């Protein structure tokens, strides 16, 4: 992968001719201006989705060592917060985007923080900072909430891609469909997250049976799996870009500009659908929760069914030429 760019401009990671580069740069300022007048309309009018790798528009050559370190640290926290909060936190540093879409984005960020607040309060209670046990739930309703969250997430995004998205593009246009999608998928992610979380506020099951397994072993193994899962998702976003993480090509019916096989994709095709699920299993081990372990298995099965019956048919249809097919299946995308 080539870490190169020209301040604020998108530079291909793949080889292009001088003529293509010249044409790209001549038109770039106009494209950037229209992008930040209305980002979503810019995407809707684009012939392809870019950038792909998150370093595509970064000029490392003109950065000092300190600036490079700051960029990587900042990017690390962007990736981590995107995965944890299920919202595009990379846009917090995009002044031009916020200037035109601050109200829309502020509502989405506020919703995400509100959805996370019960978990934060519960964690503070567990550590003695707030009253402990504010949130408690019996097994039956918790299992129902968890099941709803798991199936709502996968069924809602499947329904959107198969039926709602195409209808909305025809009825309201691609730009408005994309804006709606960002709220829609964030809601689905938050519901799924809450479904897992409620399993942590129920009375413990199988405590006596699990006593034979040392607590340090499950805690250590759980933390390692969580780190593996989050790291895999971060690596996937790094290689395919923020937009691909949000299925922009499937939402807009606009193909990605190209595919690259970098980082984690050199070793595994669908990191967030496989290794990325380590977060669920790691949490189950940490909390010594059998129900959460079962939920993790269900989630793993559901997301791979989605990949097989919804995502891959869409990928095959969109990237229909033999060459595009070969490249697209080399780099399966990186969604949550």
mmCIF file of C-alpha atoms in Angstrom:
data_model
loop_
_atom_site.group_PDB
_atom_site.id
_atom_site.type_symbol
_atom_site.label_atom_id
_atom_site.label_comp_id
_atom_site.label_asym_id
_atom_site.label_seq_id
_atom_site.Cartn_x
_atom_site.Cartn_y
_atom_site.Cartn_z
ATOM 1 C CA UNK A 1 0.000 0.000 0.000
ATOM 2 C CA UNK A 2 1.244 3.448 -0.873
ATOM 3 C CA UNK A 3 0.924 6.086 1.814
ATOM 4 C CA UNK A 4 0.774 9.165 -0.306
ATOM 5 C CA UNK A 5 -1.501 12.057 -1.049
ATOM 6 C CA UNK A 6 -1.709 15.676 -1.988
ATOM 7 C CA UNK A 7 -3.242 17.814 0.723
ATOM 8 C CA UNK A 8 -6.956 17.131 0.827
ATOM 9 C CA UNK A 9 -7.038 15.379 -2.544
ATOM 10 C CA UNK A 10 -7.784 11.740 -3.207
ATOM 11 C CA UNK A 11 -4.860 9.885 -4.720
ATOM 12 C CA UNK A 12 -5.294 6.344 -6.062
ATOM 13 C CA UNK A 13 -3.540 3.513 -4.253
ATOM 14 C CA UNK A 14 -3.429 1.600 -7.522
ATOM 15 C CA UNK A 15 -1.274 2.529 -10.509
ATOM 16 C CA UNK A 16 -2.813 5.072 -12.877
ATOM 17 C CA UNK A 17 -1.475 6.792 -15.927
ATOM 18 C CA UNK A 18 -0.189 10.369 -15.840
ATOM 19 C CA UNK A 19 -3.154 11.474 -17.924
ATOM 20 C CA UNK A 20 -5.593 9.963 -15.468
ATOM 21 C CA UNK A 21 -3.828 11.624 -12.524
ATOM 22 C CA UNK A 22 -3.803 14.991 -14.296
ATOM 23 C CA UNK A 23 -7.519 14.761 -15.072
ATOM 24 C CA UNK A 24 -8.211 13.729 -11.484
ATOM 25 C CA UNK A 25 -6.367 16.719 -10.024
ATOM 26 C CA UNK A 26 -7.874 19.249 -12.446
ATOM 27 C CA UNK A 27 -11.393 18.319 -11.365
ATOM 28 C CA UNK A 28 -10.677 17.705 -7.689
ATOM 29 C CA UNK A 29 -11.195 21.231 -6.346
ATOM 30 C CA UNK A 30 -14.631 21.452 -7.967
ATOM 31 C CA UNK A 31 -15.553 18.054 -6.559
ATOM 32 C CA UNK A 32 -14.392 18.972 -3.063
ATOM 33 C CA UNK A 33 -16.335 22.231 -3.181
ATOM 34 C CA UNK A 34 -19.557 20.431 -4.146
ATOM 35 C CA UNK A 35 -18.862 17.725 -1.571
ATOM 36 C CA UNK A 36 -18.831 20.164 1.302
ATOM 37 C CA UNK A 37 -21.800 22.146 0.105
ATOM 38 C CA UNK A 38 -23.855 18.981 0.483
ATOM 39 C CA UNK A 39 -21.814 15.888 1.265
ATOM 40 C CA UNK A 40 -24.675 13.469 0.651
ATOM 41 C CA UNK A 41 -25.574 14.977 -2.695
ATOM 42 C CA UNK A 42 -21.909 14.816 -3.653
ATOM 43 C CA UNK A 43 -21.874 11.090 -2.916
ATOM 44 C CA UNK A 44 -25.147 10.629 -4.824
ATOM 45 C CA UNK A 45 -23.662 12.346 -7.883
ATOM 46 C CA UNK A 46 -20.391 10.410 -7.767
ATOM 47 C CA UNK A 47 -19.539 7.705 -10.263
ATOM 48 C CA UNK A 48 -17.765 5.689 -7.571
ATOM 49 C CA UNK A 49 -17.299 5.660 -3.798
ATOM 50 C CA UNK A 50 -14.023 7.056 -2.463
ATOM 51 C CA UNK A 51 -11.762 7.152 -0.528
ATOM 52 C CA UNK A 52 -11.102 3.449 -0.008
ATOM 53 C CA UNK A 53 -8.155 3.007 2.362
ATOM 54 C CA UNK A 54 -8.266 5.750 5.033
ATOM 55 C CA UNK A 55 -4.754 6.909 4.089
ATOM 56 C CA UNK A 56 -5.765 7.573 0.494
ATOM 57 C CA UNK A 57 -6.067 11.345 0.916
ATOM 58 C CA UNK A 58 -3.310 11.814 3.506
ATOM 59 C CA UNK A 59 -0.046 13.512 2.546
ATOM 60 C CA UNK A 60 2.523 11.669 4.671
ATOM 61 C CA UNK A 61 5.428 12.984 2.600
ATOM 62 C CA UNK A 62 4.985 16.525 3.878
ATOM 63 C CA UNK A 63 4.317 15.536 7.495
ATOM 64 C CA UNK A 64 6.877 15.795 10.238
ATOM 65 C CA UNK A 65 7.492 12.784 12.453
ATOM 66 C CA UNK A 66 5.463 14.371 15.270
ATOM 67 C CA UNK A 67 2.536 15.087 12.937
ATOM 68 C CA UNK A 68 2.590 11.509 11.703
ATOM 69 C CA UNK A 69 2.435 10.226 15.269
ATOM 70 C CA UNK A 70 -0.443 12.600 16.052
ATOM 71 C CA UNK A 71 -2.289 11.480 12.908
ATOM 72 C CA UNK A 72 -1.970 7.800 13.786
ATOM 73 C CA UNK A 73 -3.002 8.370 17.410
ATOM 74 C CA UNK A 74 -5.991 10.410 16.296
ATOM 75 C CA UNK A 75 -6.939 7.795 13.715
ATOM 76 C CA UNK A 76 -6.675 5.054 16.340
ATOM 77 C CA UNK A 77 -9.229 6.809 18.530
ATOM 78 C CA UNK A 78 -11.462 7.534 15.535
ATOM 79 C CA UNK A 79 -11.554 3.861 14.619
ATOM 80 C CA UNK A 80 -12.053 2.772 18.220
ATOM 81 C CA UNK A 81 -14.905 5.217 18.832
ATOM 82 C CA UNK A 82 -16.625 4.334 15.546
ATOM 83 C CA UNK A 83 -16.682 0.692 16.603
ATOM 84 C CA UNK A 84 -17.682 1.375 20.195
ATOM 85 C CA UNK A 85 -20.298 4.090 19.608
ATOM 86 C CA UNK A 86 -21.587 2.957 16.182
ATOM 87 C CA UNK A 87 -21.487 6.492 14.805
ATOM 88 C CA UNK A 88 -19.156 8.284 12.361
ATOM 89 C CA UNK A 89 -16.862 9.945 14.910
ATOM 90 C CA UNK A 90 -14.314 10.584 12.147
ATOM 91 C CA UNK A 91 -16.542 13.480 11.147
ATOM 92 C CA UNK A 92 -15.793 15.322 14.377
ATOM 93 C CA UNK A 93 -12.528 16.413 12.741
ATOM 94 C CA UNK A 94 -14.151 17.251 9.398
ATOM 95 C CA UNK A 95 -14.854 20.957 9.832
ATOM 96 C CA UNK A 96 -16.330 21.386 6.363
ATOM 97 C CA UNK A 97 -18.780 18.524 6.864
ATOM 98 C CA UNK A 98 -19.867 19.829 10.273
ATOM 99 C CA UNK A 99 -20.322 23.334 8.903
ATOM 100 C CA UNK A 100 -23.075 22.121 6.559
ATOM 101 C CA UNK A 101 -24.469 19.116 8.435
ATOM 102 C CA UNK A 102 -23.969 19.958 12.129
ATOM 103 C CA UNK A 103 -27.636 19.593 13.065
ATOM 104 C CA UNK A 104 -28.044 16.254 11.316
ATOM 105 C CA UNK A 105 -24.811 14.864 12.717
ATOM 106 C CA UNK A 106 -25.363 16.322 16.175
ATOM 107 C CA UNK A 107 -28.674 14.512 16.446
ATOM 108 C CA UNK A 108 -27.079 11.212 15.455
ATOM 109 C CA UNK A 109 -24.184 11.652 17.886
ATOM 110 C CA UNK A 110 -26.545 12.637 20.706
ATOM 111 C CA UNK A 111 -28.706 9.602 20.046
ATOM 112 C CA UNK A 112 -25.682 7.317 20.183
ATOM 113 C CA UNK A 113 -24.446 8.786 23.467
ATOM 114 C CA UNK A 114 -27.936 8.510 24.969
ATOM 115 C CA UNK A 115 -28.153 4.853 23.912
ATOM 116 C CA UNK A 116 -24.842 4.158 25.635
ATOM 117 C CA UNK A 117 -25.675 6.046 28.837
ATOM 118 C CA UNK A 118 -27.313 3.092 30.705
ATOM 119 C CA UNK A 119 -24.180 1.011 30.154
ATOM 120 C CA UNK A 120 -21.958 3.846 31.365
ATOM 121 C CA UNK A 121 -24.121 4.355 34.453
ATOM 122 C CA UNK A 122 -24.104 0.633 35.195
ATOM 123 C CA UNK A 123 -20.312 0.485 34.826
ATOM 124 C CA UNK A 124 -19.868 3.445 37.164
ATOM 125 C CA UNK A 125 -22.155 1.716 39.661
ATOM 126 C CA UNK A 126 -20.142 -1.504 39.456
ATOM 127 C CA UNK A 127 -17.010 0.478 40.320
ATOM 128 C CA UNK A 128 -18.580 2.214 43.313
ATOM 129 C CA UNK A 129 -18.791 5.658 41.709
ATOM 130 C CA UNK A 130 -22.589 5.600 41.479
ATOM 131 C CA UNK A 131 -25.229 3.505 43.210
ATOM 132 C CA UNK A 132 -24.769 -0.132 42.294
ATOM 133 C CA UNK A 133 -27.565 -2.154 40.769
ATOM 134 C CA UNK A 134 -29.556 0.691 39.223
ATOM 135 C CA UNK A 135 -30.302 -1.517 36.233
ATOM 136 C CA UNK A 136 -31.420 -5.088 36.865
ATOM 137 C CA UNK A 137 -33.504 -7.481 34.773
ATOM 138 C CA UNK A 138 -34.820 -11.011 35.206
ATOM 139 C CA UNK A 139 -33.784 -13.733 32.800
ATOM 140 C CA UNK A 140 -36.962 -14.029 30.736
ATOM 141 C CA UNK A 141 -37.287 -10.367 29.695
ATOM 142 C CA UNK A 142 -33.516 -10.088 29.199
ATOM 143 C CA UNK A 143 -33.491 -13.085 26.869
ATOM 144 C CA UNK A 144 -36.429 -11.594 24.968
ATOM 145 C CA UNK A 145 -34.688 -8.229 24.595
ATOM 146 C CA UNK A 146 -31.492 -9.949 23.458
ATOM 147 C CA UNK A 147 -33.305 -12.078 20.885
ATOM 148 C CA UNK A 148 -35.145 -9.028 19.588
ATOM 149 C CA UNK A 149 -31.894 -7.083 19.271
ATOM 150 C CA UNK A 150 -30.108 -9.865 17.407
ATOM 151 C CA UNK A 151 -32.890 -10.481 14.917
ATOM 152 C CA UNK A 152 -33.952 -6.845 14.553
ATOM 153 C CA UNK A 153 -30.446 -5.867 13.506
ATOM 154 C CA UNK A 154 -29.994 -8.489 10.843
ATOM 155 C CA UNK A 155 -33.575 -8.436 9.535
ATOM 156 C CA UNK A 156 -33.776 -4.634 9.419
ATOM 157 C CA UNK A 157 -30.610 -4.126 7.387
ATOM 158 C CA UNK A 158 -31.513 -7.057 5.127
ATOM 159 C CA UNK A 159 -34.955 -5.551 4.509
ATOM 160 C CA UNK A 160 -33.382 -2.180 3.779
ATOM 161 C CA UNK A 161 -30.937 -3.528 1.213
ATOM 162 C CA UNK A 162 -33.464 -5.785 -0.502
ATOM 163 C CA UNK A 163 -36.559 -3.573 -0.511
ATOM 164 C CA UNK A 164 -36.541 -0.274 1.383
ATOM 165 C CA UNK A 165 -33.299 1.143 -0.028
ATOM 166 C CA UNK A 166 -34.150 0.685 -3.725
ATOM 167 C CA UNK A 167 -37.650 2.079 -3.112
ATOM 168 C CA UNK A 168 -36.284 5.109 -1.256
ATOM 169 C CA UNK A 169 -33.714 5.854 -3.953
ATOM 170 C CA UNK A 170 -36.480 5.871 -6.540
ATOM 171 C CA UNK A 171 -38.925 7.837 -4.393
ATOM 172 C CA UNK A 172 -36.708 10.333 -2.531
ATOM 173 C CA UNK A 173 -33.332 10.208 -4.254
ATOM 174 C CA UNK A 174 -29.985 8.731 -3.297
ATOM 175 C CA UNK A 175 -28.835 11.602 -1.067
ATOM 176 C CA UNK A 176 -31.859 11.475 1.235
ATOM 177 C CA UNK A 177 -31.716 7.677 1.275
ATOM 178 C CA UNK A 178 -28.102 7.801 2.447
ATOM 179 C CA UNK A 179 -28.898 10.281 5.208
ATOM 180 C CA UNK A 180 -31.795 8.140 6.385
ATOM 181 C CA UNK A 181 -29.576 5.047 6.296
ATOM 182 C CA UNK A 182 -27.013 6.536 8.657
ATOM 183 C CA UNK A 183 -29.691 6.935 11.340
ATOM 184 C CA UNK A 184 -31.318 3.633 10.435
ATOM 185 C CA UNK A 185 -28.184 1.509 10.760
ATOM 186 C CA UNK A 186 -27.041 3.353 13.882
ATOM 187 C CA UNK A 187 -30.370 2.502 15.518
ATOM 188 C CA UNK A 188 -29.989 -1.143 14.495
ATOM 189 C CA UNK A 189 -26.484 -1.304 15.941
ATOM 190 C CA UNK A 190 -27.571 0.309 19.206
ATOM 191 C CA UNK A 191 -30.482 -2.105 19.606
ATOM 192 C CA UNK A 192 -28.176 -5.047 19.031
ATOM 193 C CA UNK A 193 -25.670 -3.681 21.561
ATOM 194 C CA UNK A 194 -28.376 -3.211 24.182
ATOM 195 C CA UNK A 195 -29.494 -6.776 23.503
ATOM 196 C CA UNK A 196 -26.075 -8.041 24.546
ATOM 197 C CA UNK A 197 -25.771 -5.622 27.452
ATOM 198 C CA UNK A 198 -29.005 -6.675 29.206
ATOM 199 C CA UNK A 199 -27.496 -10.140 29.627
ATOM 200 C CA UNK A 200 -24.927 -8.578 31.962
ATOM 201 C CA UNK A 201 -27.539 -7.176 34.361
ATOM 202 C CA UNK A 202 -29.348 -10.458 35.026
ATOM 203 C CA UNK A 203 -28.670 -12.846 37.935
ATOM 204 C CA UNK A 204 -25.711 -15.094 37.193
ATOM 205 C CA UNK A 205 -26.399 -18.586 35.861
ATOM 206 C CA UNK A 206 -24.347 -21.763 36.314
ATOM 207 C CA UNK A 207 -22.119 -20.145 38.945
ATOM 208 C CA UNK A 208 -21.433 -23.420 40.742
ATOM 209 C CA UNK A 209 -20.790 -25.334 37.535
ATOM 210 C CA UNK A 210 -18.321 -22.684 36.348
ATOM 211 C CA UNK A 211 -16.329 -22.627 39.569
ATOM 212 C CA UNK A 212 -13.955 -25.238 38.133
ATOM 213 C CA UNK A 213 -12.760 -22.647 35.583
ATOM 214 C CA UNK A 214 -10.453 -20.051 37.186
ATOM 215 C CA UNK A 215 -11.718 -16.510 37.032
ATOM 216 C CA UNK A 216 -8.340 -15.184 35.881
ATOM 217 C CA UNK A 217 -8.471 -17.503 32.881
ATOM 218 C CA UNK A 218 -11.877 -16.369 31.641
ATOM 219 C CA UNK A 219 -11.054 -12.709 32.308
ATOM 220 C CA UNK A 220 -7.722 -12.839 30.494
ATOM 221 C CA UNK A 221 -9.109 -14.856 27.583
ATOM 222 C CA UNK A 222 -12.109 -12.543 27.361
ATOM 223 C CA UNK A 223 -10.001 -9.395 27.219
ATOM 224 C CA UNK A 224 -7.769 -10.905 24.541
ATOM 225 C CA UNK A 225 -10.780 -11.832 22.411
ATOM 226 C CA UNK A 226 -12.286 -8.362 22.800
ATOM 227 C CA UNK A 227 -8.985 -6.794 21.731
ATOM 228 C CA UNK A 228 -8.803 -9.210 18.786
ATOM 229 C CA UNK A 229 -12.353 -8.391 17.732
ATOM 230 C CA UNK A 230 -11.935 -4.628 17.956
ATOM 231 C CA UNK A 231 -8.515 -4.782 16.309
ATOM 232 C CA UNK A 232 -9.925 -6.825 13.428
ATOM 233 C CA UNK A 233 -12.676 -4.288 12.829
ATOM 234 C CA UNK A 234 -10.187 -1.425 13.016
ATOM 235 C CA UNK A 235 -7.969 -3.181 10.489
ATOM 236 C CA UNK A 236 -10.950 -3.713 8.206
ATOM 237 C CA UNK A 237 -11.936 -0.038 8.296
ATOM 238 C CA UNK A 238 -8.321 0.959 7.698
ATOM 239 C CA UNK A 239 -8.162 -1.165 4.550
ATOM 240 C CA UNK A 240 -11.526 -0.342 3.008
ATOM 241 C CA UNK A 241 -12.448 3.083 4.373
ATOM 242 C CA UNK A 242 -15.117 4.611 6.577
ATOM 243 C CA UNK A 243 -17.736 4.680 3.821
ATOM 244 C CA UNK A 244 -17.371 0.984 3.057
ATOM 245 C CA UNK A 245 -17.831 0.188 6.758
ATOM 246 C CA UNK A 246 -21.279 1.751 6.361
ATOM 247 C CA UNK A 247 -22.107 -0.199 3.164
ATOM 248 C CA UNK A 248 -22.187 2.992 1.079
ATOM 249 C CA UNK A 249 -21.977 1.109 -2.215
ATOM 250 C CA UNK A 250 -24.998 -1.051 -1.373
ATOM 251 C CA UNK A 251 -26.994 1.877 0.015
ATOM 252 C CA UNK A 252 -26.375 4.182 -2.947
ATOM 253 C CA UNK A 253 -26.010 1.532 -5.668
ATOM 254 C CA UNK A 254 -22.736 3.256 -6.564
ATOM 255 C CA UNK A 255 -19.678 0.968 -6.780
ATOM 256 C CA UNK A 256 -16.444 1.445 -4.885
ATOM 257 C CA UNK A 257 -13.744 2.981 -7.062
ATOM 258 C CA UNK A 258 -11.549 -0.083 -6.701
ATOM 259 C CA UNK A 259 -10.543 -2.817 -4.267
ATOM 260 C CA UNK A 260 -7.237 -3.253 -2.510
ATOM 261 C CA UNK A 261 -5.876 -6.168 -0.536
ATOM 262 C CA UNK A 262 -4.032 -4.587 2.388
ATOM 263 C CA UNK A 263 -3.435 -5.299 6.042
ATOM 264 C CA UNK A 264 -5.790 -7.822 7.568
ATOM 265 C CA UNK A 265 -7.354 -8.598 4.173
ATOM 266 C CA UNK A 266 -4.143 -10.350 3.165
ATOM 267 C CA UNK A 267 -4.979 -13.040 5.698
ATOM 268 C CA UNK A 268 -8.768 -13.182 5.945
ATOM 269 C CA UNK A 269 -11.561 -12.187 3.600
ATOM 270 C CA UNK A 270 -14.297 -11.061 5.984
ATOM 271 C CA UNK A 271 -12.635 -9.896 9.209
ATOM 272 C CA UNK A 272 -15.639 -8.215 10.803
ATOM 273 C CA UNK A 273 -17.890 -11.181 10.066
ATOM 274 C CA UNK A 274 -15.427 -13.629 11.632
ATOM 275 C CA UNK A 275 -12.606 -12.350 13.855
ATOM 276 C CA UNK A 276 -14.563 -9.180 14.594
ATOM 277 C CA UNK A 277 -17.153 -11.267 16.403
ATOM 278 C CA UNK A 278 -14.500 -12.009 19.014
ATOM 279 C CA UNK A 279 -15.871 -9.056 20.993
ATOM 280 C CA UNK A 280 -19.076 -10.969 21.764
ATOM 281 C CA UNK A 281 -17.281 -14.130 22.811
ATOM 282 C CA UNK A 282 -14.723 -12.158 24.796
ATOM 283 C CA UNK A 283 -17.457 -10.358 26.720
ATOM 284 C CA UNK A 284 -19.152 -13.702 27.406
ATOM 285 C CA UNK A 285 -15.933 -15.082 28.894
ATOM 286 C CA UNK A 286 -15.250 -11.946 30.905
ATOM 287 C CA UNK A 287 -18.737 -11.966 32.435
ATOM 288 C CA UNK A 288 -18.739 -15.786 32.650
ATOM 289 C CA UNK A 289 -22.108 -15.633 30.912
ATOM 290 C CA UNK A 290 -23.441 -18.713 29.138
ATOM 291 C CA UNK A 291 -26.432 -16.806 27.692
ATOM 292 C CA UNK A 292 -24.062 -14.244 26.163
ATOM 293 C CA UNK A 293 -21.991 -17.055 24.685
ATOM 294 C CA UNK A 294 -25.127 -18.439 23.034
ATOM 295 C CA UNK A 295 -26.020 -14.951 21.803
ATOM 296 C CA UNK A 296 -22.543 -14.637 20.308
ATOM 297 C CA UNK A 297 -23.006 -17.863 18.365
ATOM 298 C CA UNK A 298 -26.406 -16.704 17.092
ATOM 299 C CA UNK A 299 -24.938 -13.359 16.048
ATOM 300 C CA UNK A 300 -22.084 -15.081 14.204
ATOM 301 C CA UNK A 301 -24.514 -17.320 12.308
ATOM 302 C CA UNK A 302 -26.879 -14.463 11.440
ATOM 303 C CA UNK A 303 -24.214 -12.088 10.122
ATOM 304 C CA UNK A 304 -22.742 -14.776 7.896
ATOM 305 C CA UNK A 305 -26.199 -15.685 6.592
ATOM 306 C CA UNK A 306 -26.626 -11.999 5.769
ATOM 307 C CA UNK A 307 -23.281 -12.027 3.997
ATOM 308 C CA UNK A 308 -24.189 -15.101 1.945
ATOM 309 C CA UNK A 309 -27.764 -14.255 0.976
ATOM 310 C CA UNK A 310 -27.821 -10.431 0.925
ATOM 311 C CA UNK A 311 -24.378 -8.880 0.672
ATOM 312 C CA UNK A 312 -22.548 -11.226 -1.667
ATOM 313 C CA UNK A 313 -25.380 -11.321 -4.248
ATOM 314 C CA UNK A 314 -25.315 -7.516 -4.201
ATOM 315 C CA UNK A 315 -21.536 -7.479 -4.628
ATOM 316 C CA UNK A 316 -21.732 -9.940 -7.517
ATOM 317 C CA UNK A 317 -24.441 -7.926 -9.246
ATOM 318 C CA UNK A 318 -22.685 -4.573 -8.824
ATOM 319 C CA UNK A 319 -19.207 -5.706 -9.785
ATOM 320 C CA UNK A 320 -20.399 -7.808 -12.669
ATOM 321 C CA UNK A 321 -17.445 -7.794 -15.079
ATOM 322 C CA UNK A 322 -15.044 -10.750 -14.729
ATOM 323 C CA UNK A 323 -12.185 -8.500 -13.609
ATOM 324 C CA UNK A 324 -14.326 -6.636 -11.091
ATOM 325 C CA UNK A 325 -15.692 -9.889 -9.726
ATOM 326 C CA UNK A 326 -12.204 -11.226 -9.166
ATOM 327 C CA UNK A 327 -11.099 -8.073 -7.351
ATOM 328 C CA UNK A 328 -14.269 -7.707 -5.293
ATOM 329 C CA UNK A 329 -14.164 -11.219 -3.877
ATOM 330 C CA UNK A 330 -10.505 -10.768 -2.953
ATOM 331 C CA UNK A 331 -11.515 -7.951 -0.647
ATOM 332 C CA UNK A 332 -14.818 -8.706 1.055
ATOM 333 C CA UNK A 333 -16.030 -5.586 2.699
ATOM 334 C CA UNK A 334 -15.717 -4.599 6.282
ATOM 335 C CA UNK A 335 -19.102 -4.028 7.845
ATOM 336 C CA UNK A 336 -20.080 -4.585 11.411
#
